[in-house]
mmCIF file of C-alpha atoms and ligand atoms in Angstrom:
data_model
loop_
_atom_site.group_PDB
_atom_site.id
_atom_site.type_symbol
_atom_site.label_atom_id
_atom_site.label_comp_id
_atom_site.label_asym_id
_atom_site.label_seq_id
_atom_site.Cartn_x
_atom_site.Cartn_y
_atom_site.Cartn_z
ATOM 1 C CA UNK A 4 -49.812 2.409 6.453
ATOM 2 C CA UNK A 5 -49.744 3.220 10.158
ATOM 3 C CA UNK A 6 -49.453 0.120 12.311
ATOM 4 C CA UNK A 7 -51.694 1.488 15.001
ATOM 5 C CA UNK A 8 -54.828 3.461 14.257
ATOM 6 C CA UNK A 9 -55.977 6.381 16.349
ATOM 7 C CA UNK A 10 -59.311 7.714 17.429
ATOM 8 C CA UNK A 11 -60.193 10.974 15.700
ATOM 9 C CA UNK A 12 -63.092 12.987 16.924
ATOM 10 C CA UNK A 13 -64.147 15.897 14.711
ATOM 11 C CA UNK A 14 -66.845 18.552 14.595
ATOM 12 C CA UNK A 15 -68.459 19.073 11.183
ATOM 13 C CA UNK A 16 -69.832 22.568 10.523
ATOM 14 C CA UNK A 17 -71.226 22.716 6.962
ATOM 15 C CA UNK A 18 -72.624 26.280 7.258
ATOM 16 C CA UNK A 19 -74.541 27.966 4.435
ATOM 17 C CA UNK A 20 -74.833 27.965 0.646
ATOM 18 C CA UNK A 21 -72.638 25.305 -0.959
ATOM 19 C CA UNK A 22 -71.150 24.506 2.479
ATOM 20 C CA UNK A 23 -73.173 21.316 3.071
ATOM 21 C CA UNK A 24 -72.371 19.893 -0.392
ATOM 22 C CA UNK A 25 -68.623 20.444 -0.290
ATOM 23 C CA UNK A 26 -68.283 19.384 3.334
ATOM 24 C CA UNK A 27 -70.107 16.145 2.578
ATOM 25 C CA UNK A 28 -67.433 15.290 0.009
ATOM 26 C CA UNK A 29 -64.589 16.252 2.334
ATOM 27 C CA UNK A 30 -66.135 14.147 5.093
ATOM 28 C CA UNK A 31 -66.414 11.149 2.752
ATOM 29 C CA UNK A 32 -62.753 11.589 1.848
ATOM 30 C CA UNK A 33 -61.873 11.815 5.554
ATOM 31 C CA UNK A 34 -63.776 8.593 6.226
ATOM 32 C CA UNK A 35 -62.006 6.823 3.366
ATOM 33 C CA UNK A 36 -58.590 7.907 4.645
ATOM 34 C CA UNK A 37 -59.432 6.743 8.182
ATOM 35 C CA UNK A 38 -60.564 3.388 6.844
ATOM 36 C CA UNK A 39 -57.400 3.006 4.820
ATOM 37 C CA UNK A 40 -55.067 3.844 7.692
ATOM 38 C CA UNK A 41 -57.010 2.075 10.416
ATOM 39 C CA UNK A 42 -58.175 5.144 12.334
ATOM 40 C CA UNK A 43 -61.556 5.321 14.003
ATOM 41 C CA UNK A 44 -63.486 8.452 13.074
ATOM 42 C CA UNK A 45 -66.299 9.876 15.132
ATOM 43 C CA UNK A 46 -67.995 13.102 14.104
ATOM 44 C CA UNK A 47 -70.854 15.324 15.115
ATOM 45 C CA UNK A 48 -72.610 18.089 13.160
ATOM 46 C CA UNK A 49 -72.977 21.663 14.405
ATOM 47 C CA UNK A 50 -74.686 24.744 12.985
ATOM 48 C CA UNK A 51 -73.073 28.101 12.267
ATOM 49 C CA UNK A 52 -73.866 31.146 10.108
ATOM 50 C CA UNK A 53 -77.190 32.081 8.544
ATOM 51 C CA UNK A 54 -78.684 28.650 9.209
ATOM 52 C CA UNK A 55 -77.901 29.089 12.924
ATOM 53 C CA UNK A 56 -79.508 32.555 12.959
ATOM 54 C CA UNK A 57 -82.598 31.099 11.312
ATOM 55 C CA UNK A 58 -82.986 28.261 13.785
ATOM 56 C CA UNK A 59 -81.529 29.643 17.039
ATOM 57 C CA UNK A 60 -81.275 33.399 16.514
ATOM 58 C CA UNK A 61 -77.486 33.511 16.802
ATOM 59 C CA UNK A 62 -74.750 32.781 14.271
ATOM 60 C CA UNK A 63 -72.395 30.835 16.602
ATOM 61 C CA UNK A 64 -74.562 29.188 19.259
ATOM 62 C CA UNK A 65 -73.064 28.055 22.555
ATOM 63 C CA UNK A 66 -73.945 24.472 21.635
ATOM 64 C CA UNK A 67 -71.752 24.699 18.542
ATOM 65 C CA UNK A 68 -68.911 26.216 20.565
ATOM 66 C CA UNK A 69 -69.129 23.406 23.134
ATOM 67 C CA UNK A 70 -68.978 20.867 20.312
ATOM 68 C CA UNK A 71 -65.888 22.542 18.806
ATOM 69 C CA UNK A 72 -64.172 22.697 22.198
ATOM 70 C CA UNK A 73 -64.565 18.989 22.869
ATOM 71 C CA UNK A 74 -63.491 17.947 19.332
ATOM 72 C CA UNK A 75 -59.937 17.338 18.069
ATOM 73 C CA UNK A 76 -60.529 19.354 14.884
ATOM 74 C CA UNK A 77 -63.292 21.251 13.107
ATOM 75 C CA UNK A 78 -64.129 20.744 9.446
ATOM 76 C CA UNK A 79 -65.905 23.867 8.257
ATOM 77 C CA UNK A 80 -67.684 24.746 5.005
ATOM 78 C CA UNK A 81 -68.669 28.363 4.398
ATOM 79 C CA UNK A 82 -71.086 30.929 5.730
ATOM 80 C CA UNK A 83 -73.022 33.837 4.305
ATOM 81 C CA UNK A 84 -76.390 34.494 2.777
ATOM 82 C CA UNK A 85 -77.378 37.263 0.337
ATOM 83 C CA UNK A 86 -80.423 38.159 2.417
ATOM 84 C CA UNK A 87 -77.999 39.615 4.979
ATOM 85 C CA UNK A 88 -75.518 41.114 2.479
ATOM 86 C CA UNK A 89 -78.175 43.373 1.067
ATOM 87 C CA UNK A 90 -79.374 44.565 4.435
ATOM 88 C CA UNK A 91 -76.813 46.837 6.110
ATOM 89 C CA UNK A 92 -79.280 47.377 8.979
ATOM 90 C CA UNK A 93 -79.401 43.671 9.938
ATOM 91 C CA UNK A 94 -78.614 43.379 13.649
ATOM 92 C CA UNK A 95 -77.152 39.872 13.469
ATOM 93 C CA UNK A 96 -75.026 38.779 10.534
ATOM 94 C CA UNK A 97 -73.716 35.317 9.631
ATOM 95 C CA UNK A 98 -70.128 36.670 9.493
ATOM 96 C CA UNK A 99 -70.341 37.531 13.193
ATOM 97 C CA UNK A 100 -70.563 33.791 13.794
ATOM 98 C CA UNK A 101 -67.275 33.187 12.040
ATOM 99 C CA UNK A 102 -65.568 36.014 13.926
ATOM 100 C CA UNK A 103 -66.933 34.791 17.246
ATOM 101 C CA UNK A 104 -65.795 31.264 16.515
ATOM 102 C CA UNK A 105 -62.278 32.502 15.711
ATOM 103 C CA UNK A 106 -62.146 34.615 18.859
ATOM 104 C CA UNK A 107 -63.677 32.049 21.229
ATOM 105 C CA UNK A 108 -61.438 29.243 19.950
ATOM 106 C CA UNK A 109 -58.396 31.542 20.115
ATOM 107 C CA UNK A 110 -57.549 30.920 16.440
ATOM 108 C CA UNK A 111 -54.956 33.629 16.064
ATOM 109 C CA UNK A 112 -53.259 32.288 12.944
ATOM 110 C CA UNK A 113 -54.832 31.582 9.602
ATOM 111 C CA UNK A 114 -52.533 29.606 7.350
ATOM 112 C CA UNK A 115 -53.273 29.782 3.659
ATOM 113 C CA UNK A 116 -50.859 27.825 1.474
ATOM 114 C CA UNK A 117 -50.772 29.074 -2.123
ATOM 115 C CA UNK A 118 -49.684 26.342 -4.511
ATOM 116 C CA UNK A 119 -50.156 25.850 -8.203
ATOM 117 C CA UNK A 120 -51.426 22.794 -10.037
ATOM 118 C CA UNK A 121 -49.881 22.118 -13.450
ATOM 119 C CA UNK A 122 -53.257 21.171 -14.919
ATOM 120 C CA UNK A 123 -54.729 24.501 -13.782
ATOM 121 C CA UNK A 124 -52.105 26.957 -14.991
ATOM 122 C CA UNK A 125 -54.187 27.770 -18.072
ATOM 123 C CA UNK A 126 -56.860 29.204 -15.763
ATOM 124 C CA UNK A 127 -54.545 31.693 -14.120
ATOM 125 C CA UNK A 128 -55.006 35.320 -15.170
ATOM 126 C CA UNK A 129 -51.212 35.593 -15.120
ATOM 127 C CA UNK A 130 -48.698 34.291 -17.661
ATOM 128 C CA UNK A 131 -47.800 30.647 -17.056
ATOM 129 C CA UNK A 132 -44.091 31.397 -16.655
ATOM 130 C CA UNK A 133 -44.882 33.757 -13.771
ATOM 131 C CA UNK A 134 -47.008 31.307 -11.785
ATOM 132 C CA UNK A 135 -45.600 27.882 -12.620
ATOM 133 C CA UNK A 136 -44.006 26.573 -9.435
ATOM 134 C CA UNK A 137 -45.222 29.409 -7.188
ATOM 135 C CA UNK A 138 -45.471 27.995 -3.683
ATOM 136 C CA UNK A 139 -45.835 30.203 -0.659
ATOM 137 C CA UNK A 140 -47.652 30.349 2.631
ATOM 138 C CA UNK A 141 -49.674 33.326 3.809
ATOM 139 C CA UNK A 142 -49.996 33.598 7.554
ATOM 140 C CA UNK A 143 -52.751 35.991 8.471
ATOM 141 C CA UNK A 144 -53.247 37.187 12.050
ATOM 142 C CA UNK A 145 -56.871 36.296 12.749
ATOM 143 C CA UNK A 146 -58.114 37.577 16.106
ATOM 144 C CA UNK A 147 -56.801 41.129 16.304
ATOM 145 C CA UNK A 148 -56.558 44.367 14.369
ATOM 146 C CA UNK A 149 -59.482 46.251 12.919
ATOM 147 C CA UNK A 150 -61.793 43.217 12.901
ATOM 148 C CA UNK A 151 -61.929 43.195 16.686
ATOM 149 C CA UNK A 152 -60.670 46.616 17.803
ATOM 150 C CA UNK A 153 -63.081 48.699 19.857
ATOM 151 C CA UNK A 154 -64.569 51.262 19.778
ATOM 152 C CA UNK A 155 -66.306 50.538 16.517
ATOM 153 C CA UNK A 156 -69.476 52.254 15.448
ATOM 154 C CA UNK A 157 -71.264 55.407 14.439
ATOM 155 C CA UNK A 158 -71.485 58.832 15.953
ATOM 156 C CA UNK A 159 -74.935 59.813 17.151
ATOM 157 C CA UNK A 160 -75.747 61.853 14.078
ATOM 158 C CA UNK A 161 -75.164 58.719 11.988
ATOM 159 C CA UNK A 162 -72.792 60.492 9.631
ATOM 160 C CA UNK A 163 -69.446 59.541 11.102
ATOM 161 C CA UNK A 164 -68.246 55.959 11.513
ATOM 162 C CA UNK A 165 -65.101 54.535 13.090
ATOM 163 C CA UNK A 166 -63.117 51.320 13.478
ATOM 164 C CA UNK A 167 -60.119 50.863 15.712
ATOM 165 C CA UNK A 168 -56.950 48.982 14.840
ATOM 166 C CA UNK A 169 -55.232 47.611 17.957
ATOM 167 C CA UNK A 170 -52.340 45.160 18.319
ATOM 168 C CA UNK A 171 -50.507 44.129 21.453
ATOM 169 C CA UNK A 172 -46.917 42.905 21.674
ATOM 170 C CA UNK A 173 -48.124 39.461 22.689
ATOM 171 C CA UNK A 174 -50.385 39.120 19.638
ATOM 172 C CA UNK A 175 -47.619 40.172 17.281
ATOM 173 C CA UNK A 176 -44.911 38.051 18.868
ATOM 174 C CA UNK A 177 -46.835 34.784 18.763
ATOM 175 C CA UNK A 178 -47.749 35.080 15.094
ATOM 176 C CA UNK A 179 -44.234 36.119 14.066
ATOM 177 C CA UNK A 180 -42.728 33.147 15.909
ATOM 178 C CA UNK A 181 -45.136 30.903 14.043
ATOM 179 C CA UNK A 182 -44.081 32.439 10.726
ATOM 180 C CA UNK A 183 -40.396 31.854 11.501
ATOM 181 C CA UNK A 184 -41.118 28.302 12.584
ATOM 182 C CA UNK A 185 -42.788 27.491 9.260
ATOM 183 C CA UNK A 186 -40.166 29.341 7.228
ATOM 184 C CA UNK A 187 -37.504 27.241 8.980
ATOM 185 C CA UNK A 188 -39.223 24.121 7.632
ATOM 186 C CA UNK A 189 -39.643 25.624 4.154
ATOM 187 C CA UNK A 190 -37.417 27.912 2.085
ATOM 188 C CA UNK A 191 -36.219 30.040 4.976
ATOM 189 C CA UNK A 192 -37.592 33.423 4.090
ATOM 190 C CA UNK A 193 -40.164 35.536 5.956
ATOM 191 C CA UNK A 194 -41.790 38.587 4.377
ATOM 192 C CA UNK A 195 -43.313 40.857 7.031
ATOM 193 C CA UNK A 196 -46.062 42.874 5.356
ATOM 194 C CA UNK A 197 -47.198 46.101 7.010
ATOM 195 C CA UNK A 198 -47.888 49.781 6.451
ATOM 196 C CA UNK A 199 -45.217 51.051 8.826
ATOM 197 C CA UNK A 200 -44.840 54.281 6.871
ATOM 198 C CA UNK A 201 -48.336 55.302 8.010
ATOM 199 C CA UNK A 202 -49.755 53.157 10.828
ATOM 200 C CA UNK A 203 -48.668 52.970 14.469
ATOM 201 C CA UNK A 204 -49.723 49.305 14.753
ATOM 202 C CA UNK A 205 -47.552 48.509 11.733
ATOM 203 C CA UNK A 206 -44.578 50.244 13.322
ATOM 204 C CA UNK A 207 -44.975 48.022 16.383
ATOM 205 C CA UNK A 208 -45.134 44.960 14.098
ATOM 206 C CA UNK A 209 -41.939 45.996 12.376
ATOM 207 C CA UNK A 210 -40.123 46.808 15.603
ATOM 208 C CA UNK A 211 -41.019 43.418 17.090
ATOM 209 C CA UNK A 212 -40.057 41.635 13.872
ATOM 210 C CA UNK A 213 -36.647 43.318 14.050
ATOM 211 C CA UNK A 214 -36.262 42.067 17.616
ATOM 212 C CA UNK A 215 -37.304 38.506 16.776
ATOM 213 C CA UNK A 216 -35.483 38.047 13.459
ATOM 214 C CA UNK A 217 -32.007 37.533 15.041
ATOM 215 C CA UNK A 218 -33.408 34.551 16.977
ATOM 216 C CA UNK A 219 -33.788 32.780 13.616
ATOM 217 C CA UNK A 220 -30.406 33.338 11.952
ATOM 218 C CA UNK A 221 -30.985 30.795 9.196
ATOM 219 C CA UNK A 222 -34.168 32.571 8.031
ATOM 220 C CA UNK A 223 -33.969 35.662 5.848
ATOM 221 C CA UNK A 224 -36.331 38.524 6.782
ATOM 222 C CA UNK A 225 -37.789 40.922 4.250
ATOM 223 C CA UNK A 226 -40.004 43.920 5.121
ATOM 224 C CA UNK A 227 -42.597 45.083 2.640
ATOM 225 C CA UNK A 228 -45.351 47.686 2.648
ATOM 226 C CA UNK A 229 -48.747 46.177 1.915
ATOM 227 C CA UNK A 230 -49.334 48.175 -1.272
ATOM 228 C CA UNK A 231 -46.034 46.980 -2.647
ATOM 229 C CA UNK A 232 -46.832 43.402 -1.549
ATOM 230 C CA UNK A 233 -50.131 43.510 -3.470
ATOM 231 C CA UNK A 234 -48.140 44.398 -6.555
ATOM 232 C CA UNK A 235 -45.365 41.869 -5.994
ATOM 233 C CA UNK A 236 -47.819 38.988 -5.509
ATOM 234 C CA UNK A 237 -48.960 39.363 -9.117
ATOM 235 C CA UNK A 238 -45.647 40.513 -10.514
ATOM 236 C CA UNK A 239 -43.346 37.941 -8.942
ATOM 237 C CA UNK A 240 -45.279 35.367 -6.870
ATOM 238 C CA UNK A 241 -42.294 33.035 -6.843
ATOM 239 C CA UNK A 242 -40.311 35.482 -4.705
ATOM 240 C CA UNK A 243 -42.352 34.634 -1.579
ATOM 241 C CA UNK A 244 -41.900 31.810 0.892
ATOM 242 C CA UNK A 245 -43.756 32.746 4.110
ATOM 243 C CA UNK A 246 -45.713 35.994 4.118
ATOM 244 C CA UNK A 247 -46.964 37.157 7.519
ATOM 245 C CA UNK A 248 -49.329 40.042 8.091
ATOM 246 C CA UNK A 249 -52.127 41.536 10.161
ATOM 247 C CA UNK A 250 -55.783 40.563 9.903
ATOM 248 C CA UNK A 251 -57.236 42.975 7.332
ATOM 249 C CA UNK A 252 -54.179 43.032 5.062
ATOM 250 C CA UNK A 253 -54.138 39.234 5.177
ATOM 251 C CA UNK A 254 -57.810 39.005 4.242
ATOM 252 C CA UNK A 255 -57.245 41.089 1.137
ATOM 253 C CA UNK A 256 -53.905 39.657 0.037
ATOM 254 C CA UNK A 257 -55.013 36.031 0.303
ATOM 255 C CA UNK A 258 -57.972 36.548 -2.043
ATOM 256 C CA UNK A 259 -55.538 38.101 -4.466
ATOM 257 C CA UNK A 260 -53.048 35.281 -4.005
ATOM 258 C CA UNK A 261 -55.665 32.595 -4.519
ATOM 259 C CA UNK A 262 -56.642 33.628 -8.039
ATOM 260 C CA UNK A 263 -53.112 33.483 -9.377
ATOM 261 C CA UNK A 264 -53.289 29.705 -8.900
ATOM 262 C CA UNK A 265 -56.219 29.512 -11.313
ATOM 263 C CA UNK A 266 -59.292 29.188 -9.099
ATOM 264 C CA UNK A 267 -60.570 30.428 -5.770
ATOM 265 C CA UNK A 268 -62.181 26.990 -5.545
ATOM 266 C CA UNK A 269 -58.843 25.305 -4.893
ATOM 267 C CA UNK A 270 -57.359 26.941 -1.811
ATOM 268 C CA UNK A 271 -57.647 25.378 1.639
ATOM 269 C CA UNK A 272 -56.847 26.948 4.981
ATOM 270 C CA UNK A 273 -56.028 26.036 8.547
ATOM 271 C CA UNK A 274 -56.833 28.294 11.488
ATOM 272 C CA UNK A 275 -54.779 27.406 14.519
ATOM 273 C CA UNK A 276 -54.243 28.849 17.964
ATOM 274 C CA UNK A 277 -55.200 28.135 21.535
ATOM 275 C CA UNK A 278 -58.086 25.655 21.294
ATOM 276 C CA UNK A 279 -59.385 23.365 18.526
ATOM 277 C CA UNK A 280 -58.119 24.141 15.004
ATOM 278 C CA UNK A 281 -60.540 24.834 12.159
ATOM 279 C CA UNK A 282 -60.056 23.699 8.558
ATOM 280 C CA UNK A 283 -61.977 25.430 5.804
ATOM 281 C CA UNK A 284 -61.781 26.471 2.159
ATOM 282 C CA UNK A 285 -60.910 30.128 1.674
ATOM 283 C CA UNK A 286 -63.853 30.730 -0.663
ATOM 284 C CA UNK A 287 -67.315 31.793 0.456
ATOM 285 C CA UNK A 288 -70.764 30.197 0.428
ATOM 286 C CA UNK A 289 -71.390 30.774 -3.324
ATOM 287 C CA UNK A 290 -75.190 30.947 -2.849
ATOM 288 C CA UNK A 291 -75.919 31.018 -6.607
ATOM 289 C CA UNK A 292 -74.613 27.462 -6.856
ATOM 290 C CA UNK A 293 -76.187 26.072 -3.692
ATOM 291 C CA UNK A 294 -78.098 22.838 -4.156
ATOM 292 C CA UNK A 295 -77.012 22.457 -7.794
ATOM 293 C CA UNK A 296 -74.256 19.893 -7.216
ATOM 294 C CA UNK A 297 -71.816 21.993 -9.291
ATOM 295 C CA UNK A 298 -69.534 23.532 -6.636
ATOM 296 C CA UNK A 299 -65.863 22.600 -6.603
ATOM 297 C CA UNK A 300 -65.225 20.468 -3.491
ATOM 298 C CA UNK A 301 -61.420 20.458 -3.861
ATOM 299 C CA UNK A 302 -60.593 23.370 -1.523
ATOM 300 C CA UNK A 303 -62.562 21.642 1.235
ATOM 301 C CA UNK A 304 -61.055 18.242 0.458
ATOM 302 C CA UNK A 305 -57.592 19.854 0.578
ATOM 303 C CA UNK A 306 -58.609 21.424 3.905
ATOM 304 C CA UNK A 307 -59.215 17.884 5.162
ATOM 305 C CA UNK A 308 -55.621 17.110 4.090
ATOM 306 C CA UNK A 309 -54.434 20.047 6.210
ATOM 307 C CA UNK A 310 -56.546 18.681 9.081
ATOM 308 C CA UNK A 311 -54.710 15.354 9.021
ATOM 309 C CA UNK A 312 -51.359 17.134 8.914
ATOM 310 C CA UNK A 313 -51.855 20.060 11.308
ATOM 311 C CA UNK A 314 -54.388 18.659 13.799
ATOM 312 C CA UNK A 315 -53.240 15.048 13.879
ATOM 313 C CA UNK A 316 -49.628 15.144 12.646
ATOM 314 C CA UNK A 317 -50.545 12.505 10.042
ATOM 315 C CA UNK A 318 -48.411 13.398 7.073
ATOM 316 C CA UNK A 319 -48.996 10.261 4.975
ATOM 317 C CA UNK A 320 -52.741 10.655 5.276
ATOM 318 C CA UNK A 321 -52.540 14.289 4.131
ATOM 319 C CA UNK A 322 -50.194 13.388 1.282
ATOM 320 C CA UNK A 323 -52.557 10.697 0.013
ATOM 321 C CA UNK A 324 -55.432 13.200 -0.194
ATOM 322 C CA UNK A 325 -53.239 15.636 -2.105
ATOM 323 C CA UNK A 326 -52.133 12.877 -4.462
ATOM 324 C CA UNK A 327 -55.764 11.873 -5.061
ATOM 325 C CA UNK A 328 -56.752 15.488 -5.784
ATOM 326 C CA UNK A 329 -53.902 15.887 -8.266
ATOM 327 C CA UNK A 330 -54.880 12.583 -9.914
ATOM 328 C CA UNK A 331 -58.513 13.648 -10.269
ATOM 329 C CA UNK A 332 -57.401 16.842 -11.965
ATOM 330 C CA UNK A 333 -55.030 15.043 -14.323
ATOM 331 C CA UNK A 334 -57.833 12.638 -15.193
ATOM 332 C CA UNK A 335 -60.098 15.613 -15.957
ATOM 333 C CA UNK A 336 -62.622 14.668 -13.260
ATOM 334 C CA UNK A 337 -63.296 18.275 -12.284
ATOM 335 C CA UNK A 338 -66.191 20.678 -11.768
ATOM 336 C CA UNK A 339 -67.154 23.332 -14.318
ATOM 337 C CA UNK A 340 -65.036 26.126 -12.826
ATOM 338 C CA UNK A 341 -61.807 24.341 -13.730
ATOM 339 C CA UNK A 342 -62.889 22.110 -16.618
ATOM 340 C CA UNK A 343 -60.650 22.493 -19.646
ATOM 341 C CA UNK A 344 -62.204 21.500 -22.981
ATOM 342 C CA UNK A 345 -63.584 18.402 -21.278
ATOM 343 C CA UNK A 346 -66.884 17.615 -19.622
ATOM 344 C CA UNK A 347 -67.778 19.271 -16.328
ATOM 345 C CA UNK A 348 -68.398 16.805 -13.550
ATOM 346 C CA UNK A 349 -70.706 17.172 -10.561
ATOM 347 C CA UNK A 350 -69.555 17.890 -7.019
ATOM 348 C CA UNK A 351 -70.493 14.345 -6.011
ATOM 349 C CA UNK A 352 -68.690 12.803 -9.055
ATOM 350 C CA UNK A 353 -65.448 14.498 -8.055
ATOM 351 C CA UNK A 354 -65.808 13.453 -4.411
ATOM 352 C CA UNK A 355 -66.645 9.850 -5.317
ATOM 353 C CA UNK A 356 -63.715 9.602 -7.737
ATOM 354 C CA UNK A 357 -61.336 10.780 -5.020
ATOM 355 C CA UNK A 358 -62.816 8.386 -2.450
ATOM 356 C CA UNK A 359 -62.348 5.492 -4.905
ATOM 357 C CA UNK A 360 -58.761 6.544 -5.594
ATOM 358 C CA UNK A 361 -58.012 6.553 -1.866
ATOM 359 C CA UNK A 362 -59.794 3.283 -1.168
ATOM 360 C CA UNK A 363 -58.234 1.297 -4.022
HETATM 361 C C1 IPM B 229 -62.381 35.167 5.134
HETATM 362 C C2 IPM B 229 -63.707 35.864 4.947
HETATM 363 C C3 IPM B 229 -64.132 36.441 6.282
HETATM 364 C C4 IPM B 229 -63.088 37.451 6.724
HETATM 365 C C5 IPM B 229 -65.539 37.078 6.281
HETATM 366 C C6 IPM B 229 -66.593 36.118 5.786
HETATM 367 C C7 IPM B 229 -65.903 37.621 7.639
HETATM 368 O O1 IPM B 229 -63.615 36.841 3.975
HETATM 369 O O2 IPM B 229 -62.336 34.162 5.885
HETATM 370 O O3 IPM B 229 -61.396 35.567 4.520
HETATM 371 O O4 IPM B 229 -63.139 38.629 6.327
HETATM 372 O O5 IPM B 229 -62.211 37.075 7.484
HETATM 373 MN MN1 MN B 230 -61.665 36.981 3.003
#
């Protein structure tokens, strides 16, 4: 236990769909950890996504941005609503809120750790011997590339559309340095994923990686085309340590990587950069399950663990959350998506069990 508690001030952004339910559990877990370690927690709610469009007409209101800026960390749920997905003509979309938040907070790195849980291996679509012990970190560039490149749009006749992929040296350098830093603390291997055989931006990535690699002599560097990486992630997931890549490739590869662990409902993420860091599950707002108390809160609870570690440097606090999550799974106190021949518990049951474990 820490001898001296600290004051932690967080913004809570539940978002849409199952967001409010899973964030409530992660917040309860955060409170329990603060109580246990003698920290004082203050928090304030903000709106983002479809619910923000409905009430204020914009998906990332200035008020929410101000709240994030003055907080030490942001705990985020999920955004998205089917009423926008099925309307390609919608002028404002919930996803724009997420992109604006990333850009305005300068969150250029999205860290998605991919780890396996022994009690979940049976849920993996891959053979157990391939996934058992897989443990790697995907670092996705988050504020550049095709997501933000301009021009983007349609030609006047409406029949031609374009996106622009742009990367600057500065954007590439800072994310590569981050990847090397983490690899140095892990198993000392960086895989730079690109499409340098086709794309100019990828060739700049590779050139800069070749310049930076010698600065980290104890870390091995591997270069891999993104199509090959997609294959290797399912063929030999244990061969990765830190995988670093541009925004769009990272979006796609991390969804792929998440399912090899057994459930998309398990993977947390940390988005870090210039201003306040954001911690959120990698899954979406799962609108079909909203309000039913059945969604898996573990990815969000594990995101709270990352918040203690990355935003506050509190390793014991993070480790206790992880231990509690593993214990809940071993005890079979899990939601329907990962239940194995046992009963399926409710979102709130899982959260309460974990809070009790932490508080005991
Ligand atoms: C993610 C999501 C977002 C993305 C969407 C919701 C805009 O898929 O965080 O991976 O594409 O970045
Ligand atoms: Mn995605």
